[in-house]
Amino acid sequence: MATPPAPAPAPANTTGQAANGKKRLNLGLQGGGSHGAFTWGVLDRLFEVDEIEIVGTSGTSAGAMNAAVMAYGLATGGKAGAKAKLGEFWQRIGSAARFSPLQPSLVDRWLGLGNMETSPGWLFYDNLSRLFSPYELNPANGNPLREVLEDVVDFDGLREKCRRRLVTLFLCATNVETGRIKVFEGDEIGIDAVMASACLPYLFQAVEIDGSHYWDGGFSGNPPIFPLIYGTDCADVLIVQINPINIEGVPKTARAILDRMNTLSFNSSLMREMRAIDFVSRLIDEEKLERDRYKRLNIHTIDAEDALRQLGVSSKINADPAFLAWLFELGRERCGRFLDAHLDKIGVESSTDLEATFL
């Protein structure tokens, strides 16, 4: 699935319930570096709800890592297995960060926002990366995340589950040479697909797969929703957002401007896709499209925009265990809020106002 397909009829699901009566739900997991620990918390709380059944998952960057780890855990041990695997993955990330030169300084820890602006290691590498590429700074192309993922997930086993349609998983990357979105699925799922989805071009060399080169999927789909429309028969999508849309004030420092540019870039594809979904939904509601031929989506979102917009982009590389634990608990709390307010809407209607949130 290399590019978004043209609008076409998709199988509808009018009840939103499985034969066993459970509420069926697709997941869209955004990328955002260590802020993916917020998604870990959301999923951890979500898996405590017996009446929810996960149908398919689309993930980008950190969202792709969460998606792959979660899918493997679900396939091998159900919801308890997914909770355990996600916990293992993020705890190992935090443990590895203890020995990283890119650790938060004592000042950063005292401020408690997770930002790394005063970290000597981050300042040194940030300045160095503006002068030299990863091909010069990291010629061996080492990436500690790859080793952690390979230890936590049996990718051969996961690929077999995807091939047999026991797991429906979509991972997004961006083709460096064409600029087009690439969605890995089925037999294409593997460690390279995950690393391609999370390949930040100023930190790592482009990931080569079958002669094509890929960077982070956030440039083209964060996360892409269309694979869930065409690749599943479920009409409900829960998007876990970790990139804030609304940030008050006009940035005026060089760092603040770069941070805002990064956030705008990694939200733009989702904003466009939500506009298209809202347009099609209106046509269906106005009976200008046949309801039994076109899927009308129910969109749900979980975010912590009020908290995460206080964090600079540098916090996305902060994997300090205390910071990850804070994000995890924040994710659990916001998921709990969502469930209390909107669980009954799954399979019935959207709980998110698309126009107010995205348009």
Short mmCIF file of N, CA, C and O in Angstrom, two decimals, residues 8 66 88 115 118 181 193 206-207 224 228 256 262 279 288 310 317 330-331 335 349 351 356:
data_model
loop_
_atom_site.label_atom_id
_atom_site.label_comp_id
_atom_site.label_asym_id
_atom_site.label_seq_id
_atom_site.Cartn_x
_atom_site.Cartn_y
_atom_site.Cartn_z
N ALA A 8 -13.32 5.45 -2.47
CA ALA A 8 -14.05 4.35 -3.08
C ALA A 8 -14.93 3.72 -2.01
O ALA A 8 -14.71 3.92 -0.82
N ASN A 66 4.97 1.31 19.44
CA ASN A 66 3.89 0.89 20.33
C ASN A 66 2.97 -0.12 19.65
O ASN A 66 2.54 -1.11 20.25
N GLU A 88 7.42 -3.92 29.36
CA GLU A 88 8.81 -4.36 29.19
C GLU A 88 9.56 -3.44 28.23
O GLU A 88 10.71 -3.05 28.49
N ASN A 115 11.94 18.84 29.30
CA ASN A 115 12.74 19.45 28.24
C ASN A 115 14.22 19.26 28.51
O ASN A 115 14.64 19.02 29.64
N THR A 118 18.87 22.54 28.74
CA THR A 118 20.11 22.80 29.48
C THR A 118 20.98 21.56 29.60
O THR A 118 22.00 21.61 30.29
N ILE A 181 3.93 8.43 0.85
CA ILE A 181 3.72 7.61 2.03
C ILE A 181 3.86 6.14 1.67
O ILE A 181 3.50 5.72 0.57
N ALA A 193 10.76 -2.29 8.96
CA ALA A 193 9.60 -1.43 8.75
C ALA A 193 9.39 -0.50 9.94
O ALA A 193 9.08 0.68 9.78
N ALA A 206 18.91 6.96 6.46
CA ALA A 206 17.67 6.44 5.90
C ALA A 206 17.69 4.92 5.90
O ALA A 206 18.74 4.29 5.67
N VAL A 207 16.54 4.30 6.17
CA VAL A 207 16.43 2.84 6.21
C VAL A 207 16.10 2.32 4.82
O VAL A 207 15.12 2.75 4.21
N PRO A 224 -1.57 7.52 9.58
CA PRO A 224 -2.52 7.46 8.47
C PRO A 224 -3.78 6.72 8.88
O PRO A 224 -3.71 5.68 9.53
N LEU A 228 -6.96 1.96 7.80
CA LEU A 228 -7.99 1.41 8.67
C LEU A 228 -9.36 1.45 7.99
O LEU A 228 -10.21 0.60 8.25
N ALA A 256 12.11 28.14 19.80
CA ALA A 256 10.65 28.04 19.83
C ALA A 256 10.08 27.97 18.41
O ALA A 256 9.11 27.25 18.17
N ASN A 262 8.25 21.99 13.76
CA ASN A 262 8.22 20.54 13.90
C ASN A 262 6.81 20.05 14.21
O ASN A 262 6.32 19.09 13.61
N PHE A 279 -15.71 15.67 5.42
CA PHE A 279 -16.42 15.96 4.16
C PHE A 279 -17.26 14.76 3.73
O PHE A 279 -18.45 14.90 3.40
N LYS A 288 -26.14 12.13 0.07
CA LYS A 288 -25.55 12.34 -1.26
C LYS A 288 -24.60 11.19 -1.61
O LYS A 288 -24.17 11.08 -2.76
N GLN A 310 3.17 22.22 26.83
CA GLN A 310 4.16 22.91 27.67
C GLN A 310 5.57 22.39 27.43
O GLN A 310 6.54 23.00 27.89
N ILE A 317 13.21 13.43 23.12
CA ILE A 317 14.35 12.51 23.20
C ILE A 317 14.74 12.25 24.65
O ILE A 317 15.75 11.60 24.93
N LEU A 330 -0.03 9.88 33.03
CA LEU A 330 -0.88 10.85 32.35
C LEU A 330 -1.76 10.16 31.31
O LEU A 330 -2.95 10.46 31.18
N GLY A 331 -1.17 9.22 30.56
CA GLY A 331 -1.92 8.47 29.56
C GLY A 331 -3.03 7.64 30.18
O GLY A 331 -4.16 7.59 29.68
N CYS A 335 -7.02 8.29 29.46
CA CYS A 335 -7.82 7.19 28.94
C CYS A 335 -9.00 6.91 29.86
O CYS A 335 -10.12 6.66 29.40
N GLU A 349 -21.55 6.53 17.65
CA GLU A 349 -21.33 7.86 17.10
C GLU A 349 -19.93 8.34 17.48
O GLU A 349 -19.27 7.77 18.35
N SER A 351 -17.21 10.64 19.25
CA SER A 351 -17.14 11.39 20.51
C SER A 351 -16.29 12.64 20.34
O SER A 351 -16.20 13.47 21.25
N ALA A 356 -14.51 21.20 15.28
CA ALA A 356 -13.91 21.98 16.37
C ALA A 356 -12.47 21.59 16.63
O ALA A 356 -11.64 22.42 16.99
#
